[in-house]
Structure formats: C-alpha cells, structure tokens
Short mmCIF file of C-alpha atoms in Angstrom, two decimals:
data_model
loop_
_atom_site.label_atom_id
_atom_site.label_comp_id
_atom_site.label_asym_id
_atom_site.label_seq_id
_atom_site.Cartn_x
_atom_site.Cartn_y
_atom_site.Cartn_z
CA MET A 3 68.40 202.11 -3.19
CA ASP A 4 71.55 201.69 -6.06
CA TYR A 5 71.45 203.40 -8.79
CA THR A 6 74.89 202.09 -10.37
CA ASN A 7 72.24 198.48 -10.34
CA ILE A 8 72.17 197.02 -13.68
CA PHE A 9 68.54 196.61 -12.70
CA ILE A 10 67.76 199.49 -11.35
CA ILE A 11 69.64 201.43 -14.52
CA ILE A 12 67.28 199.24 -17.18
CA PHE A 13 64.10 200.53 -15.27
CA LEU A 14 65.17 203.99 -15.73
CA LEU A 15 65.88 203.58 -19.20
CA GLY A 16 62.44 202.24 -20.01
CA THR A 17 60.32 204.06 -18.44
CA LEU A 18 62.25 207.06 -19.86
CA SER A 19 62.48 205.86 -22.82
CA ASP A 20 58.74 204.64 -23.14
CA PHE A 21 57.52 208.34 -21.62
CA ILE A 22 59.19 209.83 -24.26
CA ILE A 23 58.19 208.43 -26.84
CA ASP A 24 54.39 207.83 -26.18
CA GLN A 25 54.72 211.13 -25.74
CA ALA A 26 56.08 212.22 -28.93
CA LEU A 27 54.22 210.38 -30.80
CA GLU A 28 50.85 211.81 -29.25
CA ALA A 29 52.17 214.90 -29.67
CA GLY A 30 52.93 214.50 -32.86
CA ASN A 31 49.74 212.61 -33.77
CA PHE A 32 48.38 215.67 -32.43
CA PHE A 33 49.54 218.05 -34.43
CA TYR A 34 48.66 215.90 -37.83
CA ARG A 35 45.48 215.94 -36.71
CA ARG A 36 44.94 219.45 -35.98
CA LYS A 37 46.36 220.31 -39.45
CA HIS A 38 44.84 217.15 -41.09
CA GLY A 39 42.07 215.56 -39.38
CA THR A 40 39.02 217.17 -41.26
CA ASP A 41 40.70 216.97 -44.78
CA ILE A 42 38.46 214.65 -46.86
CA PRO A 43 40.30 211.84 -49.19
CA ALA A 44 39.66 211.65 -52.93
CA GLU A 45 38.87 208.82 -51.54
CA LEU A 46 36.15 209.09 -49.16
CA GLU A 47 34.66 212.18 -51.17
CA GLY A 48 30.62 211.93 -50.83
CA LEU A 49 31.29 209.20 -48.16
CA VAL A 50 32.29 211.21 -45.01
CA GLU A 51 30.99 214.52 -43.92
CA LYS A 52 32.98 217.65 -42.77
CA GLU A 53 30.95 217.68 -39.57
CA LYS A 54 32.02 213.84 -38.78
CA LEU A 55 35.18 214.83 -39.25
CA GLU A 56 35.51 217.77 -36.99
CA LYS A 57 33.54 216.14 -34.24
CA THR A 58 35.94 213.29 -34.75
CA VAL A 59 39.14 215.67 -33.69
CA ALA A 60 37.30 217.18 -31.02
CA TYR A 61 36.76 213.70 -29.53
CA LYS A 62 40.11 212.24 -30.31
CA ASN A 63 41.82 215.96 -28.90
CA ALA A 64 39.57 215.33 -25.34
CA ARG A 65 40.86 212.03 -24.84
CA TYR A 66 44.42 213.41 -25.96
CA PHE A 67 44.06 216.11 -23.13
CA LEU A 68 43.18 213.74 -20.43
CA TRP A 69 45.60 210.80 -21.67
CA ILE A 70 48.64 213.42 -20.98
CA PRO A 71 47.90 214.39 -16.81
CA ARG A 72 47.26 210.37 -16.77
CA ILE A 73 49.90 209.02 -18.15
CA THR A 74 52.26 211.59 -16.60
CA ILE A 75 51.10 211.03 -13.28
CA LYS A 76 50.73 207.54 -13.76
CA THR A 77 54.89 207.37 -14.43
CA VAL A 78 55.49 209.31 -11.90
CA LEU A 79 53.76 206.77 -9.62
CA SER A 80 55.94 203.89 -11.17
CA LEU A 81 58.63 205.46 -10.48
CA VAL A 82 58.00 206.19 -6.95
CA LEU A 83 56.57 203.00 -5.89
CA LEU A 84 59.49 200.92 -7.07
CA LEU A 85 62.55 203.89 -6.27
CA SER A 86 61.00 204.04 -2.77
CA GLY A 87 61.67 200.69 -1.72
CA PHE A 88 57.33 200.33 -1.42
CA TYR A 89 57.00 196.91 -3.00
CA VAL A 90 59.65 195.69 -0.60
CA TRP A 91 58.46 197.04 1.97
CA LEU A 92 55.05 196.12 1.52
CA TYR A 93 55.91 192.35 1.18
CA MET A 94 58.15 192.29 4.32
CA PHE A 95 55.69 194.10 6.05
CA PHE A 96 53.07 190.94 5.13
CA TRP A 97 55.72 188.28 5.38
CA ASN A 98 56.15 189.47 9.14
CA TRP A 99 52.69 190.12 10.14
CA THR A 100 51.66 187.22 8.69
CA GLY A 101 55.05 184.42 8.63
CA ASN A 102 52.99 182.65 5.83
CA PHE A 103 53.90 182.41 2.06
CA TYR A 104 49.98 182.34 0.37
CA LEU A 105 49.02 184.83 2.86
CA THR A 106 52.01 187.01 1.80
CA VAL A 107 51.74 186.49 -1.82
CA LEU A 108 47.56 187.05 -1.95
CA LEU A 109 47.78 190.11 0.37
CA PHE A 110 50.70 191.73 -1.40
CA SER A 111 49.24 191.57 -4.46
CA LEU A 112 46.17 192.75 -3.84
CA VAL A 113 47.82 195.81 -2.09
CA SER A 114 50.26 196.48 -4.24
CA SER A 115 47.72 197.22 -7.31
CA ILE A 116 45.76 199.73 -5.00
CA PRO A 117 47.69 202.87 -5.82
CA ALA A 118 47.71 202.58 -9.47
CA ALA A 119 43.94 201.65 -9.32
CA VAL A 120 43.21 204.68 -7.48
CA ILE A 121 45.86 207.01 -8.95
CA ASP A 122 43.76 206.01 -12.40
CA LEU A 123 40.20 206.53 -10.92
CA PRO A 124 38.87 210.05 -11.42
CA PHE A 125 40.77 209.81 -15.20
CA GLU A 126 39.13 206.58 -15.61
CA LEU A 127 35.60 208.34 -14.12
CA TYR A 128 35.68 211.50 -16.30
CA ARG A 129 36.71 209.54 -19.88
CA GLU A 130 34.00 207.61 -18.97
CA PHE A 131 30.80 210.37 -17.83
CA LYS A 132 32.16 213.10 -19.49
CA ILE A 133 34.23 212.90 -22.72
CA GLU A 134 32.23 208.85 -23.81
CA LYS A 135 29.13 210.75 -22.96
CA ASP A 136 29.58 214.19 -24.37
CA PHE A 137 30.46 212.41 -27.58
CA GLY A 138 27.41 210.25 -27.63
CA PHE A 139 29.11 207.10 -26.76
CA SER A 140 28.52 206.30 -23.19
CA LYS A 141 24.66 204.72 -22.08
CA MET A 142 26.68 203.72 -18.44
CA THR A 143 25.05 204.72 -15.17
CA LEU A 144 27.00 205.35 -12.28
CA GLY A 145 25.33 202.44 -10.48
CA MET A 146 26.41 200.23 -13.44
CA TRP A 147 30.14 200.98 -13.65
CA ILE A 148 30.10 200.64 -9.87
CA MET A 149 28.35 196.99 -10.55
CA ASP A 150 30.60 196.55 -13.14
CA SER A 151 33.70 197.19 -11.18
CA ILE A 152 32.61 194.64 -8.34
CA LYS A 153 32.33 192.38 -11.14
CA GLU A 154 35.23 192.71 -12.68
CA LEU A 155 37.26 192.48 -9.00
CA ILE A 156 35.49 189.85 -8.39
CA VAL A 157 36.48 187.68 -11.70
CA SER A 158 39.69 188.60 -11.28
CA LEU A 159 40.53 187.38 -7.83
CA VAL A 160 38.53 184.14 -8.54
CA LEU A 161 40.70 183.84 -11.95
CA MET A 162 44.41 185.17 -10.01
CA VAL A 163 44.23 183.32 -6.49
CA PRO A 164 44.51 179.71 -8.39
CA LEU A 165 47.60 180.97 -10.75
CA LEU A 166 49.44 182.83 -7.38
CA CYS A 167 48.56 179.63 -5.01
CA ALA A 168 50.01 177.48 -8.04
CA ALA A 169 53.21 179.55 -8.32
CA VAL A 170 53.82 179.88 -4.51
CA PHE A 171 53.58 175.74 -4.71
CA LEU A 172 55.98 175.83 -6.79
CA LEU A 173 58.08 177.90 -6.28
CA SER A 174 58.23 176.29 -2.38
CA HIS A 175 58.79 172.48 -3.47
CA LEU A 176 60.85 172.90 -7.17
CA SER A 177 63.31 175.28 -7.07
CA THR A 178 64.66 174.10 -10.39
CA TRP A 179 62.04 173.35 -12.56
CA TRP A 180 59.04 175.46 -10.94
CA TRP A 181 58.99 177.62 -13.70
CA LEU A 182 58.20 174.78 -16.33
CA LEU A 183 55.20 172.92 -14.54
CA LEU A 184 53.85 176.96 -14.20
CA GLY A 185 53.91 177.50 -17.53
CA VAL A 186 51.97 174.01 -18.21
CA PHE A 187 49.47 175.04 -15.08
CA TYR A 188 49.24 178.88 -16.88
CA LEU A 189 48.56 177.46 -20.66
CA ALA A 190 46.27 174.95 -19.05
CA PHE A 191 44.31 178.04 -17.27
CA VAL A 192 44.28 180.21 -20.56
CA PHE A 193 42.32 177.50 -22.50
CA LEU A 194 39.94 176.58 -19.62
CA ALA A 195 38.94 180.49 -19.33
CA SER A 196 38.73 180.74 -22.84
CA TYR A 197 36.30 177.93 -22.73
CA ILE A 198 33.82 178.56 -20.27
CA TYR A 199 34.16 182.75 -20.53
CA PRO A 200 31.32 182.87 -23.48
CA VAL A 201 28.79 180.78 -20.78
CA LEU A 202 30.11 182.01 -17.42
CA ILE A 203 31.75 185.29 -17.46
CA ALA A 204 30.82 187.48 -20.25
CA PRO A 205 26.74 186.89 -19.24
CA LEU A 206 28.00 188.77 -15.85
CA PHE A 207 27.81 191.67 -17.81
CA ASN A 208 26.20 191.55 -20.98
CA LYS A 209 22.86 189.59 -22.17
CA PHE A 210 23.51 187.62 -24.99
CA THR A 211 20.41 186.29 -27.34
CA PRO A 212 20.45 184.30 -30.31
CA LEU A 213 20.33 185.78 -33.57
CA GLU A 214 16.73 185.71 -34.29
CA GLU A 215 15.12 184.37 -37.65
CA GLY A 216 15.20 186.39 -40.79
CA GLU A 217 18.23 187.55 -43.59
CA LEU A 218 20.45 187.87 -41.34
CA LYS A 219 21.02 184.72 -39.81
CA ASP A 220 20.37 182.60 -43.30
CA ALA A 221 22.69 184.59 -44.50
CA LEU A 222 25.49 184.44 -41.69
CA VAL A 223 24.56 180.48 -41.38
CA LYS A 224 25.47 179.86 -45.13
CA LEU A 225 28.65 181.80 -45.41
CA MET A 226 29.77 179.63 -42.16
CA GLN A 227 29.02 176.16 -44.05
CA GLU A 228 30.79 177.60 -46.80
CA CYS A 229 33.93 177.92 -44.46
CA GLY A 230 33.46 175.17 -43.12
CA PHE A 231 33.44 176.95 -39.39
CA HIS A 232 31.15 175.46 -36.76
CA ALA A 233 30.04 177.46 -34.20
CA LYS A 234 27.34 177.15 -31.49
CA SER A 235 25.14 179.98 -32.78
CA VAL A 236 25.60 183.68 -33.10
CA PHE A 237 24.61 185.71 -30.58
CA VAL A 238 23.49 189.30 -30.24
CA MET A 239 25.38 191.38 -27.78
CA ASP A 240 22.89 193.99 -26.03
CA ALA A 241 26.29 196.71 -26.08
CA SER A 242 23.94 199.54 -26.47
CA LYS A 243 23.39 199.28 -22.90
CA ARG A 244 26.38 201.01 -22.25
CA SER A 245 28.51 202.37 -25.14
CA GLY A 246 27.72 203.26 -28.65
CA HIS A 247 30.74 201.85 -30.04
CA SER A 248 29.92 198.65 -32.53
CA ASN A 249 32.68 195.54 -33.22
CA ALA A 250 31.77 191.93 -34.00
CA TYR A 251 34.00 188.78 -32.36
CA PHE A 252 34.64 185.16 -31.73
CA THR A 253 34.86 183.61 -28.67
CA GLY A 254 35.28 180.68 -26.90
CA LEU A 255 36.44 176.67 -27.55
CA GLY A 256 35.02 173.77 -28.57
CA LYS A 257 31.26 172.91 -28.30
CA ASN A 258 31.04 177.01 -26.50
CA LYS A 259 32.86 178.50 -30.45
CA ARG A 260 30.63 181.36 -30.64
CA ILE A 261 30.01 184.24 -33.10
CA VAL A 262 28.66 187.63 -30.86
CA LEU A 263 27.77 191.15 -32.56
CA TYR A 264 26.91 193.70 -31.22
CA ASP A 265 23.41 195.15 -31.29
CA THR A 266 25.01 198.28 -32.02
CA LEU A 267 26.85 196.68 -35.28
CA ILE A 268 23.60 195.47 -36.32
CA GLN A 269 21.96 198.64 -36.14
CA GLN A 270 24.33 200.16 -38.17
CA LEU A 271 25.09 198.29 -41.23
CA SER A 272 23.21 196.45 -43.71
CA VAL A 273 23.39 192.55 -44.15
CA GLU A 274 25.38 193.03 -46.37
CA GLU A 275 28.03 194.54 -44.60
CA ILE A 276 27.64 192.57 -41.93
CA VAL A 277 28.38 189.87 -44.18
CA ALA A 278 31.67 190.80 -45.18
CA VAL A 279 32.83 191.93 -41.10
CA LEU A 280 31.78 188.88 -40.26
CA ALA A 281 33.57 187.13 -43.58
CA HIS A 282 36.98 189.11 -42.66
CA GLU A 283 36.63 187.25 -39.43
CA LEU A 284 36.41 183.74 -41.05
CA GLY A 285 39.39 185.18 -42.92
CA HIS A 286 41.16 184.73 -40.02
CA TYR A 287 39.90 181.18 -39.09
CA LYS A 288 41.04 179.99 -41.96
CA HIS A 289 44.32 181.69 -42.29
CA LYS A 290 44.90 180.13 -38.89
CA HIS A 291 46.06 183.07 -37.56
CA ILE A 292 44.88 182.32 -34.06
CA LEU A 293 46.32 178.44 -34.39
CA LYS A 294 49.59 180.89 -35.48
CA LYS A 295 49.69 183.24 -32.29
CA TYR A 296 49.14 180.29 -29.92
CA CYS A 297 52.12 178.72 -31.75
CA ILE A 298 54.68 181.64 -30.49
CA MET A 299 52.18 182.76 -27.48
CA ILE A 300 53.03 179.18 -26.16
CA PRO A 301 56.79 179.15 -25.76
CA MET A 302 57.55 182.48 -25.56
CA VAL A 303 55.60 181.88 -21.93
CA PHE A 304 58.07 179.40 -21.20
CA VAL A 305 60.72 181.56 -22.54
CA VAL A 306 59.46 184.15 -20.60
CA LEU A 307 59.13 182.09 -16.91
CA PHE A 308 62.15 180.65 -17.76
CA ALA A 309 63.61 183.94 -17.99
CA ILE A 310 62.13 185.07 -15.00
CA SER A 311 63.48 181.82 -12.98
CA LEU A 312 67.45 182.67 -13.70
CA LEU A 313 66.91 186.43 -12.56
CA ILE A 314 65.71 185.53 -9.14
CA ASN A 315 68.70 183.79 -8.56
CA ASN A 316 70.86 186.98 -9.30
CA PRO A 317 71.48 188.67 -5.77
CA SER A 318 71.79 191.63 -7.72
CA LEU A 319 68.64 191.52 -8.61
CA TYR A 320 67.64 192.05 -4.35
CA GLN A 321 71.26 193.84 -3.69
CA GLY A 322 69.69 197.20 -6.02
CA PHE A 323 66.98 197.44 -4.01
CA GLY A 324 68.00 196.95 -0.86
CA MET A 325 67.17 193.87 0.13
CA LEU A 326 70.61 191.56 0.35
CA ASN A 327 73.83 193.47 1.61
CA GLY A 328 75.84 189.45 1.71
CA SER A 329 78.33 188.32 -0.38
CA GLU A 330 77.44 187.03 -4.21
CA GLY A 331 76.84 183.54 -2.68
CA LEU A 332 74.27 184.92 -0.61
CA LEU A 333 71.22 181.84 -0.41
CA ILE A 334 67.94 183.72 -1.61
CA SER A 335 65.28 182.63 0.37
CA GLU A 336 62.28 181.28 -1.41
CA HIS A 337 59.95 184.24 -0.38
CA PHE A 338 62.19 186.78 -1.71
CA LYS A 339 62.41 185.02 -5.22
CA PHE A 340 58.50 185.42 -5.33
CA LEU A 341 59.28 189.49 -4.91
CA GLY A 342 61.67 188.62 -7.06
CA ALA A 343 59.41 188.09 -9.71
CA PHE A 344 57.33 190.51 -9.16
CA LEU A 345 59.73 192.84 -9.63
CA VAL A 346 61.49 191.43 -13.03
CA PRO A 347 57.92 192.91 -14.99
CA VAL A 348 57.92 196.05 -13.64
CA ILE A 349 61.90 196.66 -14.22
CA PHE A 350 61.18 195.61 -17.93
CA GLY A 351 57.96 196.09 -18.63
CA ASP A 352 58.87 199.65 -20.35
CA TRP A 353 60.51 197.90 -22.71
CA LEU A 354 57.74 196.04 -24.19
CA TRP A 355 57.11 198.92 -26.94
CA VAL A 356 59.66 196.59 -28.95
CA VAL A 357 57.87 193.63 -28.86
CA SER A 358 54.73 195.84 -29.85
CA LEU A 359 56.15 196.86 -32.79
CA ILE A 360 56.52 193.14 -34.23
CA SER A 361 53.57 192.03 -32.79
CA ASN A 362 51.50 194.87 -34.43
CA ALA A 363 53.15 194.58 -37.74
CA ALA A 364 52.20 190.60 -37.79
CA SER A 365 48.46 192.12 -36.28
CA ARG A 366 48.05 194.87 -39.18
CA HIS A 367 49.58 191.99 -41.71
CA ASP A 368 46.48 189.05 -40.53
CA GLU A 369 44.48 192.13 -41.52
CA PHE A 370 45.13 192.30 -44.79
CA GLN A 371 45.53 188.76 -45.40
CA ALA A 372 41.66 188.68 -43.39
CA ASP A 373 40.04 191.40 -45.77
CA ALA A 374 41.12 189.81 -49.00
CA PHE A 375 39.63 187.09 -48.08
CA SER A 376 36.42 188.61 -47.62
CA ALA A 377 36.42 190.63 -50.48
CA ARG A 378 37.30 186.68 -52.06
CA LEU A 379 34.31 185.08 -49.48
CA CYS A 380 30.97 188.03 -50.81
CA GLY A 381 32.35 188.38 -54.46
CA SER A 382 33.65 191.84 -54.22
CA GLY A 383 35.65 194.54 -51.74
CA GLU A 384 33.25 196.55 -51.84
CA PRO A 385 30.29 195.80 -49.25
CA LEU A 386 33.43 194.84 -46.59
CA ILE A 387 35.01 198.94 -47.56
CA SER A 388 31.50 199.88 -47.14
CA ALA A 389 31.19 198.58 -43.48
CA LEU A 390 34.42 199.68 -42.67
CA ILE A 391 33.93 203.26 -43.62
CA LYS A 392 30.76 203.37 -41.96
CA LEU A 393 32.71 201.97 -38.61
CA ASN A 394 35.33 204.28 -38.91
CA LYS A 395 32.93 207.32 -38.89
CA GLU A 396 30.40 205.60 -36.02
CA ASN A 397 33.27 204.93 -33.59
CA LEU A 398 35.05 208.78 -34.49
CA SER A 399 38.30 207.00 -35.79
CA GLU A 400 40.44 208.83 -37.57
CA LEU A 401 41.23 208.58 -41.46
CA THR A 402 44.80 210.08 -41.68
CA PRO A 403 46.93 209.04 -39.00
CA PRO A 404 50.93 209.76 -39.28
CA LYS A 405 52.51 206.32 -40.55
CA ILE A 406 55.04 206.66 -37.56
CA TYR A 407 51.74 206.73 -35.00
CA CYS A 408 50.38 203.51 -37.01
CA ILE A 409 53.76 201.45 -36.93
CA PHE A 410 53.94 202.02 -33.22
CA ASN A 411 50.22 201.76 -31.85
CA TYR A 412 48.05 200.42 -34.59
CA ASP A 413 47.47 196.87 -34.30
CA HIS A 414 45.18 197.35 -37.53
CA PRO A 415 45.86 199.32 -40.88
CA PRO A 416 44.42 202.09 -41.22
CA LEU A 417 41.32 203.13 -43.20
CA LEU A 418 42.67 204.30 -45.84
CA GLU A 419 45.39 201.36 -46.49
CA ARG A 420 42.78 198.65 -45.69
CA ILE A 421 40.60 200.36 -48.55
CA ALA A 422 43.47 200.44 -51.11
CA ALA A 423 44.75 197.28 -50.70
CA ILE A 424 41.17 195.72 -50.82
CA ARG A 425 41.01 197.33 -54.16
CA ASN A 426 44.10 196.34 -55.15
CA LYS A 427 43.90 192.45 -54.72
CA ASN A 428 40.09 192.71 -56.21
CA GLU A 429 42.26 194.44 -59.32
CA LYS A 430 44.53 191.63 -59.58
CA GLY A 431 42.46 188.81 -58.30
CA GLY A 432 44.75 188.06 -55.67
CA LYS A 433 44.46 185.78 -52.36
#
C-alpha cells in the first residue's frame, strides 16, 4: 500500500473528515439536547407535554449511544478493508478461480458486502428489538424481521444482477463509450423499477388496501381534482404491523402512480390534518420538485460515470493499491477496470457530506414551498401546523436541534422554522 498515492490520501482525508464532522455534530446535538431538550418554546405552550419531551430526549439519547460504537466500528472496518488490500485480494481470488469476468464481478459484489453487513447486524437488531420496542415503536417479531431480510436480499439481487451484467458487458465491448450506454441503461432501469415498485415490490413487505369510502376519501379525491393530480387510487398501508412511526407518500409512475397513507397516520390525525398533509405532498407535484430533481439527477449520473471512466484508466489508482508495478503506460486490463470502478466510490464516498450540504439545503427550500402551497390550498396553514406538531410528537422528533446540525443532517426544516414560515406566509398572503 502506497500511502503517498493521491487516491489513498483522498480516501484517508475523506474518511477522517467525515468521521470528525459526524462526531462533532452528534456530540454537539447531544449536549444541546441534554440542556434544552425539555424546554417548551412559547409557540408550543399547551400543545406539547413535558413528559413527551423527556421521552423524546431519552429516545434520541438511546439512539446516539448506539450510534457511537456503530459509526466507529464502521469507520475502522472501512479503513481495514481498503488499506489491507482485502478488496483487491478478494477480486483476484474470484478471477483466478473462475476465469470468468461475469462470475468474478457477481461473486465479488456479493461477498465484499458481507463484512459490513455482519458487523452491522447486532447494532440493527439492538436498535429494532431494544430501542424501538422500549419506546413503543417496533411491532416487529424476529420471524418477521428474518423474512423481511430475506425478501430484501432477493429483491436486491434481482435488481443488481442485471445492472452488474450490463456494466461488465459494456466495459468488455465498449472500452471508450461504456459509461454513456451504462448511464442510459441505469436510468431506464431506475424508471422501470419506479414504475413496478407499487405493484410488485412494495406488496412483498406490506399490505395495501384502497382507502374506504367516507369523509376522508371524499376530501382527498376533491383535493386531487382541484390540483389536477391523477393517481390510480389512495391506498392505506398496514405500517402498524411493523412500527408506530407514521408517514404519507406518493409512489409509482404513469398508470401505477398512487398515494399511500400509513394506517398510523390515519389513527393519529384528523381528516382536516390529513388533507393538509396531502396538500403538502401535492405542493411538491405542483412546484415540479420531483421533475427538477430528475433534471439534476439525470445529468449527474452521466457526469459521475464519465469521471469514473477517466479515473479507471489512471495507473495511479491501481499502483496505490499494489496492483500495478509497471510503467505509467502499462495497459490496464478490462477486469482490472471493473475493480477500479468499484474502488472509486469507496475512495470518494466519504466526501459526499459536501454534496449533502447542497442537496439538504435544496430539499429544505422545497419543503417550505410545499408547506406554503398546502396553506393556500386549505385556506389556512393551521391544519398543517397542527398535523406537523402531532407527527413531531408521535415520532419523538426534536423540537429545537442546533442550527448547524440541521444544516448538515436535515432535509426537512425543523418544526419551529416550518411553523414560523407557514404563519409568515399566511400573514403576507404570499405564494
């Protein structure tokens, strides 16, 4: 291992910076929560109980104390796997054993993910069956958890195998333009997966039933008609079978587009509040937030793949890991290039916090817009505010996290900022 190699240096700096930033942010949030976590802001006097805030603090602290060893071990494992040459050894083992490019890639991709999964397993079990159960969220049984894990593995294999085979084929036959066609194939695959997800994948894990006739359905149908939003139906998901957390979302494309409400959401909110929540989601549709994200995501896929195509032709990438010892002009074989394509995201992955700062800021902006749209559509922002307060309480979310923590970690604005923005827009009659 050459520790003067630029790729090794980038990896080490990224890993170190990501770890330090995460630790500083989480520790800062912990101490702030310990000091102010049970303070009731003036805006929420009479709406939030002290006991609920104490439970929220305890819940967040429990998750934090589990996060510390989890992220530390994860970081150490990442360093060990890359710097020990494990990935290179594993890839070459399968290559020498099979002599087949496709088998090598498939076996390597599967086995290389095992160490992280094994290390993470006890933390995931403790979170699900200790923390989430202690605070009244998890309804999961061990049998259900095992079945979900098996289903997730099968779905992942069904989705990943075609992508990996396509990457191998294109890399083998189109050494110059493979990245362009792989980008096209990947995007087509993403849209296909989005299309079939509501009818083929999601039902593997939950039961979806059409919302029954009544006041709620009538109100939601009327709301969608006013917005010109056409969905196949409104479905209720049996989320309470697994968790007490609540949510609502849009899913699917084309004729498979549908609205999904957690049954827990229906239990926790009034009809007026659910309408306001759906109006918020429709705000994303009317402001074309999803379309705008696609307009950013699609070119970014090609930019990233193009960058990878350049980097995997750089001998320094392989020399840093002891894979090449020849001259700078040494021809890099195609099966080496796939390993290079695997290593590039590993090397640069811990720098994604920089991208997250931008994407989180954009997402928070979109949420403010959707909140304002809901307030206008419903004639008042108070139903949405009431819903947000209830959901914040029921999900044991923090009321006043530090600003710097939100900048790095929140893709939704914190509760008090959303309430202030909604009321400010209402007073001004703004759009």
